[in-house]
Amino acid sequence: MKTVLIIEDNLEIRENTAEILELAGFKVINAENGKVGLTMAERSKPDIILCDIMMPEVNGYEVIRELKMATGTGKTLPAKFDFLSLVARASYKNLLFQFLHLF
Amino acid sequence: MEQKPISLENEAGFRVLFECATISILVVNEQGNIELVNPCAETLFGYQPAELIGTPIEVLIPENLRSRHTHHRKDYFERPKARPMGLGMELYARKKDGQIFPVAISLGHYELAGEKLAVAFVSDITDQVRAKKLVAEREAWFRNMADNSPVMIWVSGSDKNWTYVNNTWLNYTGRVIENELGTGWADGIHADDLDRCLLIYNEAFDARQAFVMEYRLRRADGQYRWIQNVGKPTYIDNVYTGYIGSCSDIHDQKRATSELEELVRKRTNELYEALDREKEMNEMKSRFVSMASHEFRTPLSIVLSSTTLIEQYGSPNQDERIQKHIARIKSSVANLTTILNDFLSLDKLEQGKVEVELDRITIPEFMKEVVEDVQTVKKNGQLVNIEHQGDDKVLLDQKKLRYILVNLLSNSIKYSSDEAKIRVSSHVNQNEILISVKDNGIGIPDEEQKFMYNKFFRARNTGNVQGTGLGLTIVKRYVDLMGGDVSFVSKVGVGTTFNIRLPKIAAL
């Protein structure tokens, strides 16, 4: 079972996304902000990280930068993971559609 | 050197002097008869030589003055004395033919053998009198003209002192001429303007250059009014003689000008304020649009994901009515998302924030995805055919091309009936990528075709089909940004074909 980490500050979006993914058979971990998200990524080594871009404090771009640096230094992160940005870019429906097609 | 009286008494010498003198000389005795007359006098008065000898001097005097002259003559012989005649008076003489002319006369006297004799030296001053009269006339003419001129006129000597001002000037200032001449004219200048005026005046005079100065001058009623004074140097026979100048009252004109300037300033300010307000409104609009599209997205995402979850949690054989309403919610959210996206896209375009980002795409696959995207809006039995010719792989802005094609395809779907066929064909040649979307829909009325790319424009025959009127506006702007062009052929009731032509970009 693949593990997905959702980093999203809006509770409803986070929960709904998690529910849809769980129904589709994924194991889901939630993080309510970028900082928690980074910790979780290190601890749980998800296969996929689904991350919001516009977030207070640590935003989506900073999260991906940190993650890339961490993989570079050989930290205990997934060797290969897919990173999808949520909300601000494509429509939500399209994104989920694309996401589900990855597998 | 002392003259020798002897030489005059010498008969020969005297004769020469007498005969050749260019002045008329007459010698009259105490009885008033002419004793001697020189040729010059005979010529002047029009007599034959010696004709006048022995005749009374009064024949040479106008008739009306003769009795008076007899009287004066007698007085003279009583107290003879060398002097000019008729001092301060205009003297006239009479020629033989009766012609009267002006003369200047000086008198001398001597005694010869106990007889008192008077000598009159007479010169014809007709020319001088005429010249003098002419000068006087000229002067009167100038004064008359100057005094009746609506402008104030002044004349100054080379020493900068004024020698003349006309009546117009005097009437304006309400002063007498004596007060204005010399440097008096400057008395009426407003204290704040005086130094500046004198500087201009003196510098112009020293350089002998024309000048123009504007200053406030006290009028007779005490009011200081703006006048313009223009001065020019004068020359007579190339000799500098001073200046002549004229002044006119420009107070009302100046006030009108400054009022106009003030008005222009005010209007300009109002315009700037309006412009600022407009700018502010635009910024507010932009902020609102971007805020709205971002802030609306979150609740829309929640509505959509919750609807999807409701659908998932429902029993497999649930009520059809629930299915119908779930479908309605989903399509409404999709519509709303499209509208928001259009608003945001247009706002970004108008702010010049949109740039072309090239992606490597494979056209047949890309087309399939696009058709997949519009699958949900297709009507019953509608069919979309794709055909492609030429190279598959091109370099294009994928997002913009996707928008363009989804928009054109959605339009074809929206404005075509059930079972309709829509054809999307693409052709990649050496230089261009040609894409066309053809339908057999309702078509665009001829007279409205030119407005199709206008913001918010929707053709009359769109009826109750939903739309914002922004789709084609954005399509056109995207195509322009990508350096291509878009055109269409359409006929009401027959259908519409949109053609997109994009330049092929060589892969690096």
Coordinates of C-alpha atoms in Angstrom, one line a residue:
Chain A
M1 CA 0.0 0.0 0.0
K2 CA 1.3 3.4 -1.1
T3 CA 1.6 6.1 1.5
V4 CA 0.5 9.7 0.7
L5 CA 1.5 12.7 2.8
I6 CA -1.0 15.6 2.6
I7 CA 0.4 19.0 3.6
E8 CA -2.5 21.4 3.6
D9 CA -3.5 24.1 6.1
N10 CA -7.3 24.1 5.3
L11 CA -8.9 21.4 7.5
E12 CA -11.8 20.6 5.2
I13 CA -9.7 20.3 2.1
R14 CA -7.2 18.1 4.0
E15 CA -9.8 15.8 5.4
N16 CA -11.8 15.5 2.1
T17 CA -8.6 14.7 0.2
A18 CA -7.6 12.2 2.8
E19 CA -11.0 10.5 2.6
I20 CA -11.0 10.3 -1.2
L21 CA -7.5 8.8 -1.2
E22 CA -8.3 6.4 1.6
L23 CA -11.4 5.2 -0.4
A24 CA -9.1 4.7 -3.4
G25 CA -6.9 2.5 -1.2
F26 CA -4.0 4.7 -0.1
K27 CA -2.5 5.1 3.4
V28 CA -2.7 8.8 4.2
I29 CA -0.8 10.9 6.6
N30 CA -1.8 14.5 7.3
A31 CA 0.2 17.6 8.1
E32 CA -1.5 21.0 8.8
N33 CA 1.5 23.0 7.8
G34 CA 4.9 22.9 6.0
K35 CA 6.9 22.5 9.1
V36 CA 5.0 19.6 10.4
G37 CA 5.0 18.2 6.8
L38 CA 8.8 18.2 6.7
T39 CA 9.0 16.3 10.0
M40 CA 6.4 13.8 8.8
A41 CA 8.2 13.3 5.5
E42 CA 11.4 12.4 7.3
R43 CA 9.7 10.2 9.8
S44 CA 7.2 8.4 7.6
K45 CA 9.0 8.3 4.2
P46 CA 5.8 8.7 2.1
D47 CA 5.7 7.6 -1.6
I48 CA 3.8 10.7 -2.6
I49 CA 3.6 14.1 -1.0
L50 CA 0.6 16.3 -1.8
C51 CA 1.3 19.8 -0.8
D52 CA -0.5 23.1 -0.8
I53 CA 1.4 26.1 -2.1
M54 CA -0.1 29.1 -0.3
M55 CA 0.4 28.4 3.4
P56 CA 1.4 30.6 6.3
E57 CA 5.1 30.4 7.5
V58 CA 6.6 27.5 5.4
N59 CA 4.9 27.6 2.0
G60 CA 4.9 24.8 -0.7
Y61 CA 7.9 26.1 -2.5
E62 CA 10.0 26.1 0.6
V63 CA 8.8 22.6 1.5
I64 CA 9.9 21.3 -1.9
R65 CA 13.3 23.1 -1.6
E66 CA 13.9 21.6 1.9
L67 CA 12.9 18.2 0.7
K68 CA 15.3 18.3 -2.3
M69 CA 18.1 19.5 -0.1
A70 CA 17.4 16.7 2.3
T71 CA 17.5 14.0 -0.4
G72 CA 20.7 15.5 -1.6
T73 CA 22.4 15.1 1.8
G74 CA 21.3 11.5 2.1
K75 CA 19.0 12.1 5.0
T76 CA 16.5 9.4 5.7
L77 CA 13.9 10.4 3.2
P78 CA 12.3 8.4 0.5
A79 CA 14.9 7.8 -2.3
K80 CA 12.3 8.8 -4.9
F81 CA 9.0 10.5 -4.2
D82 CA 6.5 12.3 -6.3
F83 CA 5.6 15.8 -5.3
L84 CA 2.3 17.4 -6.3
S85 CA 1.2 20.9 -5.5
L86 CA -2.3 21.4 -4.5
V87 CA -5.0 24.0 -5.1
A88 CA -3.5 27.1 -6.5
R89 CA -2.4 25.7 -9.9
A90 CA -4.7 23.4 -11.8
S91 CA -8.3 22.9 -10.8
Y92 CA -8.8 20.5 -8.0
K93 CA -10.7 18.0 -10.0
N94 CA -8.1 17.9 -12.7
L95 CA -5.4 17.5 -10.1
L96 CA -7.0 14.5 -8.4
F97 CA -7.7 13.0 -11.8
Q98 CA -4.0 13.3 -12.8
F99 CA -3.0 12.1 -9.4
L100 CA -5.1 9.0 -9.5
H101 CA -3.8 8.3 -13.0
L102 CA -0.3 8.1 -11.7
F103 CA -1.0 4.6 -10.4
Chain B
M1 CA 41.4 142.6 -37.2
E2 CA 40.1 146.2 -37.4
Q3 CA 38.2 147.0 -40.5
K4 CA 39.2 150.1 -42.5
P5 CA 36.2 152.4 -42.9
I6 CA 38.1 154.1 -45.7
S7 CA 37.5 151.2 -48.0
L8 CA 33.7 151.6 -47.8
E9 CA 33.9 155.2 -48.5
N10 CA 35.8 154.4 -51.5
E11 CA 33.3 154.8 -54.3
A12 CA 34.4 151.8 -56.3
G13 CA 34.6 149.4 -53.4
F14 CA 31.2 150.4 -52.2
R15 CA 29.7 150.0 -55.7
V16 CA 31.0 146.4 -56.0
L17 CA 29.7 145.5 -52.6
F18 CA 26.3 147.1 -53.4
E19 CA 25.9 145.7 -56.9
C20 CA 27.0 142.2 -56.2
A21 CA 25.4 141.7 -52.8
T22 CA 22.9 138.8 -52.8
I23 CA 20.8 140.6 -50.3
S24 CA 18.5 143.5 -51.3
I25 CA 19.7 146.9 -50.3
L26 CA 17.6 150.0 -50.3
V27 CA 18.7 153.5 -49.3
V28 CA 15.8 155.7 -48.2
N29 CA 15.9 159.4 -47.4
E30 CA 14.0 161.1 -44.6
Q31 CA 11.1 161.9 -46.9
G32 CA 10.7 158.1 -47.5
N33 CA 11.8 158.2 -51.1
I34 CA 14.2 155.6 -52.4
E35 CA 17.6 157.1 -53.1
L36 CA 19.5 153.9 -54.1
V37 CA 18.5 150.4 -54.9
N38 CA 20.8 147.5 -55.7
P39 CA 20.1 145.0 -58.6
C40 CA 19.3 142.2 -56.1
A41 CA 16.4 144.4 -54.7
E42 CA 15.2 145.3 -58.2
T43 CA 15.1 141.6 -59.2
L44 CA 13.4 140.6 -56.0
F45 CA 10.7 143.2 -56.2
G46 CA 10.3 142.9 -60.0
Y47 CA 11.3 146.4 -61.1
Q48 CA 13.5 147.6 -64.0
P49 CA 16.9 149.1 -63.2
A50 CA 16.5 152.6 -61.7
E51 CA 12.7 152.3 -61.9
L52 CA 12.4 152.6 -58.1
I53 CA 14.7 155.6 -57.7
G54 CA 12.8 158.5 -56.3
T55 CA 9.6 156.5 -55.5
P56 CA 8.3 156.3 -51.9
I57 CA 9.5 153.2 -50.1
E58 CA 5.9 152.4 -49.3
V59 CA 5.3 151.0 -52.9
L60 CA 7.2 148.0 -51.7
I61 CA 4.9 147.5 -48.8
P62 CA 1.4 145.8 -48.9
E63 CA -1.3 148.5 -49.2
N64 CA -2.9 147.8 -45.8
L65 CA 0.4 148.2 -43.9
R66 CA 1.6 151.4 -45.7
S67 CA 0.2 154.1 -43.3
R68 CA 1.6 152.2 -40.4
H69 CA 5.0 152.0 -42.1
T70 CA 5.0 155.7 -42.8
H71 CA 4.6 156.2 -39.0
H72 CA 7.3 153.8 -38.1
R73 CA 9.7 155.3 -40.7
K74 CA 9.3 158.8 -39.1
D75 CA 10.0 157.4 -35.7
Y76 CA 13.1 155.7 -37.0
F77 CA 14.6 158.9 -38.4
E78 CA 14.0 160.6 -35.1
R79 CA 16.0 157.9 -33.2
P80 CA 18.0 156.1 -35.9
K81 CA 19.8 153.0 -34.8
A82 CA 21.1 149.8 -36.4
R83 CA 18.6 147.1 -35.7
P84 CA 16.5 144.4 -37.2
M85 CA 13.1 145.7 -38.2
G86 CA 9.8 144.7 -36.6
L87 CA 11.4 142.5 -34.0
G88 CA 9.2 139.6 -33.2
M89 CA 6.8 140.5 -36.0
E90 CA 6.2 138.9 -39.3
L91 CA 7.1 141.3 -42.0
Y92 CA 5.7 141.3 -45.5
A93 CA 6.8 143.1 -48.7
R94 CA 5.0 143.7 -52.0
K95 CA 6.3 143.0 -55.5
K96 CA 5.5 145.2 -58.5
D97 CA 2.9 142.7 -59.6
G98 CA 1.2 143.0 -56.2
Q99 CA 2.5 139.7 -54.9
I100 CA 3.0 139.7 -51.1
F101 CA 5.8 137.8 -49.5
P102 CA 7.5 137.4 -46.1
V103 CA 10.8 139.2 -45.5
A104 CA 13.4 139.8 -42.9
I105 CA 14.7 143.3 -42.7
S106 CA 17.6 145.0 -40.8
L107 CA 18.1 148.7 -40.7
G108 CA 21.1 150.9 -40.7
H109 CA 21.6 154.7 -41.1
Y110 CA 24.0 157.3 -42.1
E111 CA 24.2 161.0 -42.9
L112 CA 25.5 162.4 -46.2
A113 CA 25.9 166.1 -46.6
G114 CA 23.5 166.8 -43.7
E115 CA 20.8 164.4 -45.1
K116 CA 19.7 161.5 -43.0
L117 CA 19.6 158.3 -44.9
A118 CA 18.3 154.9 -43.8
V119 CA 19.6 151.6 -45.3
A120 CA 17.3 148.6 -45.4
F121 CA 18.7 145.1 -46.0
V122 CA 15.9 143.0 -47.2
S123 CA 15.9 139.2 -47.6
D124 CA 13.1 137.0 -49.0
I125 CA 12.3 134.4 -46.3
T126 CA 9.5 132.7 -48.2
D127 CA 11.3 129.4 -48.2
Q128 CA 12.2 129.6 -44.5
V129 CA 8.6 130.5 -43.6
R130 CA 7.3 127.7 -45.8
A131 CA 9.7 125.2 -44.2
K132 CA 8.9 126.4 -40.7
K133 CA 5.2 126.1 -41.5
L134 CA 5.7 122.7 -42.8
V135 CA 7.5 121.6 -39.7
A136 CA 4.8 123.2 -37.6
E137 CA 2.2 121.3 -39.6
R138 CA 4.0 118.1 -39.3
E139 CA 4.3 118.5 -35.6
A140 CA 0.7 119.4 -35.2
W141 CA -0.2 116.4 -37.4
F142 CA 2.0 114.1 -35.2
R143 CA 0.6 115.5 -32.0
N144 CA -2.9 115.2 -33.3
M145 CA -2.3 111.6 -34.2
A146 CA -0.5 110.8 -31.0
D147 CA -3.1 112.5 -28.8
N148 CA -5.9 110.6 -30.5
S149 CA -4.2 107.3 -30.4
P150 CA -5.7 104.7 -28.1
V151 CA -2.3 103.7 -26.9
M152 CA -0.1 105.8 -24.7
I153 CA 2.9 107.2 -26.5
W154 CA 6.1 108.6 -25.1
V155 CA 9.3 109.9 -26.5
S156 CA 12.7 110.2 -24.8
G157 CA 15.9 111.8 -25.6
S158 CA 19.2 110.0 -25.7
D159 CA 19.7 110.9 -22.0
K160 CA 16.9 108.5 -21.1
N161 CA 14.7 111.4 -20.0
W162 CA 11.3 111.6 -21.5
T163 CA 10.5 114.6 -23.6
Y164 CA 7.0 113.9 -24.6
V165 CA 3.9 111.9 -23.7
N166 CA 0.6 112.1 -25.5
N167 CA -2.8 113.1 -24.1
T168 CA -3.8 109.5 -23.9
W169 CA -1.1 109.0 -21.4
L170 CA -2.0 112.1 -19.4
N171 CA -5.7 111.1 -19.4
Y172 CA -4.7 107.6 -18.1
T173 CA -2.5 108.8 -15.3
G174 CA -4.5 111.9 -14.6
R175 CA -1.4 114.0 -14.2
V176 CA -0.1 117.0 -16.0
I177 CA 2.7 116.7 -18.6
E178 CA 5.3 118.4 -16.4
N179 CA 5.0 115.6 -13.9
E180 CA 5.5 112.9 -16.5
L181 CA 8.5 114.3 -18.4
G182 CA 12.1 113.6 -17.4
T183 CA 11.9 110.6 -15.0
G184 CA 8.5 111.6 -13.7
W185 CA 6.8 108.7 -15.7
A186 CA 8.3 106.2 -13.3
D187 CA 6.5 107.8 -10.3
G188 CA 3.3 105.8 -11.2
I189 CA 5.0 102.4 -11.3
H190 CA 3.9 100.0 -8.6
A191 CA 6.6 99.7 -6.0
D192 CA 7.0 96.0 -6.5
D193 CA 7.7 96.4 -10.2
L194 CA 9.8 99.6 -10.2
D195 CA 13.3 98.1 -9.8
R196 CA 12.7 95.5 -12.4
C197 CA 11.4 98.1 -14.9
L198 CA 14.2 100.5 -14.3
L199 CA 16.7 97.7 -14.9
I200 CA 15.1 96.7 -18.2
Y201 CA 14.8 100.3 -19.2
N202 CA 18.4 101.2 -18.4
E203 CA 19.9 98.1 -19.9
A204 CA 17.9 98.5 -23.1
F205 CA 19.0 102.1 -23.4
D206 CA 22.6 101.3 -22.8
A207 CA 22.6 98.6 -25.4
R208 CA 20.2 100.6 -27.7
Q209 CA 17.9 97.7 -28.0
A210 CA 14.2 97.5 -28.2
F211 CA 12.5 96.4 -25.0
V212 CA 9.1 95.1 -23.8
M213 CA 8.2 95.3 -20.2
E214 CA 5.0 94.7 -18.3
Y215 CA 4.3 96.4 -15.0
R216 CA 1.5 97.9 -12.9
L217 CA 0.9 101.6 -13.4
R218 CA -1.3 103.8 -11.3
R219 CA -4.3 105.0 -13.2
A220 CA -6.1 108.3 -12.6
D221 CA -8.6 106.5 -10.3
G222 CA -5.8 105.2 -8.1
Q223 CA -6.0 101.6 -9.3
Y224 CA -2.8 99.9 -10.3
R225 CA -3.3 98.2 -13.7
W226 CA -1.0 96.0 -15.8
I227 CA 0.4 97.7 -18.8
Q228 CA 2.7 96.7 -21.5
N229 CA 5.4 99.2 -22.5
V230 CA 7.3 98.7 -25.8
G231 CA 10.2 100.9 -26.6
K232 CA 12.5 101.2 -29.6
P233 CA 15.5 103.4 -30.3
T234 CA 15.1 106.2 -32.8
Y235 CA 17.6 107.5 -35.3
I236 CA 17.6 110.6 -37.5
D237 CA 20.1 110.4 -40.4
N238 CA 21.8 107.5 -38.5
V239 CA 22.3 109.5 -35.5
Y240 CA 20.8 108.0 -32.3
T241 CA 18.2 110.4 -30.9
G242 CA 16.6 108.5 -28.1
Y243 CA 13.6 106.2 -27.8
I244 CA 9.9 106.2 -28.8
G245 CA 7.5 103.9 -27.1
S246 CA 3.9 103.0 -26.6
C247 CA 2.0 101.4 -23.7
S248 CA -1.3 99.7 -23.7
D249 CA -3.5 98.5 -20.8
I250 CA -3.3 94.7 -20.7
H251 CA -4.9 94.4 -17.3
D252 CA -8.2 92.7 -18.4
Q253 CA -6.4 90.6 -21.0
K254 CA -3.9 89.5 -18.4
R255 CA -6.6 88.7 -15.9
A256 CA -8.5 86.8 -18.5
T257 CA -5.4 84.9 -19.4
S258 CA -4.6 84.1 -15.7
E259 CA -8.2 83.1 -15.2
L260 CA -8.0 80.8 -18.1
E261 CA -4.7 79.4 -16.8
E262 CA -6.3 78.9 -13.5
L263 CA -9.2 77.1 -15.1
V264 CA -6.9 74.9 -17.1
R265 CA -4.9 74.1 -13.9
K266 CA -8.1 73.3 -12.1
R267 CA -9.4 71.1 -14.9
T268 CA -6.1 69.3 -15.2
N269 CA -6.1 68.6 -11.5
E270 CA -9.6 67.3 -11.7
L271 CA -8.5 65.1 -14.6
Y272 CA -5.6 63.8 -12.7
E273 CA -7.8 63.1 -9.7
A274 CA -10.3 61.3 -11.9
L275 CA -7.4 59.3 -13.4
D276 CA -6.1 58.4 -9.9
R277 CA -9.6 57.3 -8.9
E278 CA -9.8 55.3 -12.1
K279 CA -6.4 53.7 -11.4
E280 CA -7.4 53.0 -7.8
M281 CA -10.7 51.4 -9.0
N282 CA -8.7 49.3 -11.4
E283 CA -6.3 48.2 -8.7
M284 CA -9.2 47.4 -6.5
K285 CA -10.9 45.4 -9.3
S286 CA -7.6 43.5 -9.9
R287 CA -7.2 42.8 -6.2
F288 CA -10.8 41.7 -6.0
V289 CA -10.6 39.4 -8.9
S290 CA -7.4 37.7 -7.7
M291 CA -8.7 37.6 -4.1
A292 CA -12.1 36.2 -5.3
S293 CA -10.6 33.6 -7.5
H294 CA -8.3 32.4 -4.8
E295 CA -10.8 32.6 -2.0
F296 CA -13.6 31.1 -4.0
R297 CA -11.5 28.1 -4.9
T298 CA -11.2 26.7 -1.4
P299 CA -14.9 26.5 -0.8
L300 CA -15.5 25.3 -4.3
S301 CA -12.9 22.5 -3.8
I302 CA -14.6 21.5 -0.6
V303 CA -18.1 21.5 -2.3
L304 CA -16.7 19.4 -5.1
S305 CA -14.7 16.9 -2.9
S306 CA -17.6 16.6 -0.4
T307 CA -20.0 15.9 -3.3
T308 CA -17.6 13.3 -4.7
L309 CA -17.5 11.7 -1.2
I310 CA -21.3 11.8 -0.9
E311 CA -21.5 10.0 -4.2
Q312 CA -18.9 7.4 -3.0
Y313 CA -20.7 6.8 0.4
G314 CA -24.1 6.3 -1.3
S315 CA -25.5 2.9 -1.8
P316 CA -24.9 1.3 -5.3
N317 CA -28.6 1.4 -6.0
Q318 CA -29.5 4.8 -4.6
D319 CA -32.2 7.1 -5.6
E320 CA -31.9 8.5 -9.1
R321 CA -32.9 11.9 -7.9
I322 CA -29.9 12.0 -5.6
Q323 CA -27.7 11.1 -8.5
K324 CA -29.3 13.9 -10.6
H325 CA -28.7 16.5 -7.9
I326 CA -25.1 15.4 -7.3
A327 CA -24.5 15.7 -11.0
R328 CA -26.0 19.2 -10.9
I329 CA -23.8 20.3 -8.1
K330 CA -20.7 19.0 -9.8
S331 CA -21.5 20.7 -13.1
S332 CA -22.4 24.0 -11.4
V333 CA -19.1 23.9 -9.5
A334 CA -17.3 23.2 -12.8
N335 CA -19.0 26.2 -14.4
L336 CA -18.2 28.4 -11.6
T337 CA -14.5 27.3 -11.7
T338 CA -14.4 28.0 -15.4
I339 CA -15.8 31.5 -14.9
L340 CA -13.3 32.2 -12.1
N341 CA -10.5 30.9 -14.1
D342 CA -11.5 33.1 -17.1
F343 CA -11.7 36.2 -14.9
L344 CA -8.3 35.5 -13.4
S345 CA -6.7 34.7 -16.8
L346 CA -8.1 37.9 -18.3
D347 CA -6.9 40.0 -15.3
K348 CA -3.4 38.5 -15.6
L349 CA -3.4 39.2 -19.3
E350 CA -4.5 42.8 -18.8
Q351 CA -1.8 43.3 -16.3
G352 CA 0.7 41.9 -18.7
K353 CA 1.7 39.2 -16.3
V354 CA 1.2 36.4 -18.7
E355 CA 4.3 34.8 -20.4
V356 CA 4.7 32.0 -22.9
E357 CA 6.2 28.8 -21.3
L358 CA 7.2 26.2 -23.8
D359 CA 6.7 22.5 -23.3
R360 CA 7.5 19.6 -25.5
I361 CA 4.2 18.0 -26.5
T362 CA 3.0 15.2 -28.7
I363 CA 0.0 16.4 -30.5
P364 CA -2.1 13.3 -31.0
E365 CA -1.8 12.5 -27.3
F366 CA -2.4 16.0 -26.3
M367 CA -5.6 16.1 -28.4
K368 CA -6.9 13.0 -26.8
E369 CA -6.4 14.6 -23.4
V370 CA -8.2 17.7 -24.5
V371 CA -11.2 15.7 -25.8
E372 CA -11.1 13.8 -22.5
D373 CA -11.3 17.1 -20.6
V374 CA -14.5 18.0 -22.4
Q375 CA -16.1 14.6 -22.1
T376 CA -18.3 15.6 -19.2
V377 CA -19.9 18.5 -21.0
K378 CA -20.7 16.6 -24.2
K379 CA -24.4 16.2 -25.1
N380 CA -26.2 13.0 -25.9
G381 CA -24.6 11.2 -28.8
Q382 CA -22.2 14.0 -29.7
L383 CA -19.0 12.8 -31.3
V384 CA -15.6 14.4 -31.4
N385 CA -13.2 13.2 -34.2
I386 CA -9.5 13.9 -34.1
E387 CA -7.2 13.8 -37.1
H388 CA -3.6 14.7 -37.3
Q389 CA -1.1 15.2 -40.2
G390 CA 2.6 15.8 -40.1
D391 CA 5.1 15.7 -37.2
D392 CA 3.8 14.6 -33.8
K393 CA 6.2 16.4 -31.5
V394 CA 6.2 20.2 -31.2
L395 CA 7.3 22.8 -28.8
L396 CA 4.3 24.8 -27.5
D397 CA 2.9 26.4 -24.4
Q398 CA 0.8 23.5 -23.3
K399 CA -1.4 25.3 -20.8
K400 CA -2.4 28.0 -23.2
L401 CA -3.0 25.6 -26.1
R402 CA -5.0 23.4 -23.8
Y403 CA -7.1 26.4 -22.8
I404 CA -7.6 27.4 -26.4
L405 CA -8.7 24.0 -27.6
V406 CA -10.9 23.2 -24.5
N407 CA -12.6 26.5 -25.1
L408 CA -13.2 26.0 -28.8
L409 CA -14.3 22.5 -28.3
S410 CA -16.7 23.4 -25.4
N411 CA -18.2 26.1 -27.6
S412 CA -18.7 23.6 -30.4
I413 CA -20.4 21.3 -27.9
K414 CA -22.5 24.0 -26.3
Y415 CA -23.8 25.4 -29.6
S416 CA -24.4 22.1 -31.4
S417 CA -27.3 19.8 -30.9
D418 CA -27.4 16.2 -29.6
E419 CA -25.8 13.6 -32.0
A420 CA -23.7 16.4 -33.7
K421 CA -20.3 15.6 -35.0
I422 CA -17.3 17.8 -34.2
R423 CA -14.0 17.6 -36.0
V424 CA -10.7 18.6 -34.6
S425 CA -7.9 18.5 -37.2
S426 CA -4.3 19.4 -36.8
H427 CA -1.5 19.8 -39.3
V428 CA 2.1 20.4 -38.6
N429 CA 4.2 21.5 -41.6
Q430 CA 7.6 23.0 -41.9
N431 CA 6.8 26.3 -40.4
E432 CA 3.4 26.2 -38.8
I433 CA 1.0 24.3 -36.7
L434 CA -2.5 24.6 -38.0
I435 CA -5.4 23.5 -35.9
S436 CA -9.1 23.7 -36.8
V437 CA -12.2 23.0 -34.9
K438 CA -15.3 22.4 -37.1
D439 CA -18.9 22.0 -36.0
N440 CA -22.4 22.1 -37.5
G441 CA -23.8 24.3 -34.8
I442 CA -26.0 27.3 -34.7
G443 CA -23.3 29.6 -36.3
I444 CA -22.5 33.2 -35.6
P445 CA -24.6 35.9 -37.2
D446 CA -22.7 37.9 -39.9
E447 CA -23.2 41.3 -38.4
E448 CA -21.9 40.1 -35.0
Q449 CA -18.8 38.3 -36.2
K450 CA -16.5 41.4 -35.8
F451 CA -17.4 41.6 -32.1
M452 CA -16.6 38.0 -31.2
Y453 CA -13.3 38.7 -29.5
N454 CA -14.6 41.6 -27.5
K455 CA -14.8 41.2 -23.7
F456 CA -18.2 40.0 -22.5
F457 CA -19.7 39.9 -26.0
R458 CA -22.2 37.2 -26.7
A459 CA -24.0 36.8 -29.9
R460 CA -27.8 37.2 -30.0
N461 CA -28.5 33.6 -30.9
T462 CA -26.7 32.2 -27.9
G463 CA -30.1 32.2 -26.1
N464 CA -30.0 30.7 -22.6
V465 CA -26.7 28.8 -23.2
Q466 CA -24.4 29.8 -20.3
G467 CA -21.2 31.7 -20.9
T468 CA -19.3 34.8 -19.8
G469 CA -18.3 36.2 -23.1
L470 CA -14.7 35.9 -22.1
G471 CA -13.6 32.6 -23.6
L472 CA -12.8 33.8 -27.2
T473 CA -11.3 37.1 -25.8
I474 CA -8.8 34.9 -23.9
V475 CA -8.3 32.6 -26.8
K476 CA -7.4 35.5 -29.1
R477 CA -5.0 37.0 -26.5
Y478 CA -3.3 33.7 -26.0
V479 CA -2.9 33.1 -29.7
D480 CA -1.5 36.6 -30.1
L481 CA 1.0 36.0 -27.2
M482 CA 2.1 32.8 -29.0
G483 CA 2.7 34.8 -32.1
G484 CA 0.0 33.2 -34.2
D485 CA -3.5 34.2 -35.4
V486 CA -7.0 33.0 -35.0
S487 CA -9.9 33.3 -37.5
F488 CA -13.2 31.7 -38.2
V489 CA -15.7 31.0 -40.9
S490 CA -19.3 30.8 -39.8
K491 CA -22.8 30.8 -41.2
V492 CA -26.0 30.8 -39.1
G493 CA -27.7 27.4 -39.2
V494 CA -24.7 25.8 -41.0
G495 CA -21.9 25.8 -38.5
T496 CA -18.6 27.3 -37.5
T497 CA -14.9 26.5 -38.2
F498 CA -12.2 28.1 -36.1
N499 CA -8.7 28.1 -37.5
I500 CA -5.6 28.5 -35.3
R501 CA -2.3 29.1 -36.9
L502 CA 0.8 29.0 -34.7
P503 CA 4.4 29.5 -35.7
K504 CA 6.5 26.3 -35.3
I505 CA 9.3 26.8 -32.8
A506 CA 12.5 24.9 -33.5
A507 CA 13.5 22.7 -30.6
L508 CA 16.8 23.8 -29.1

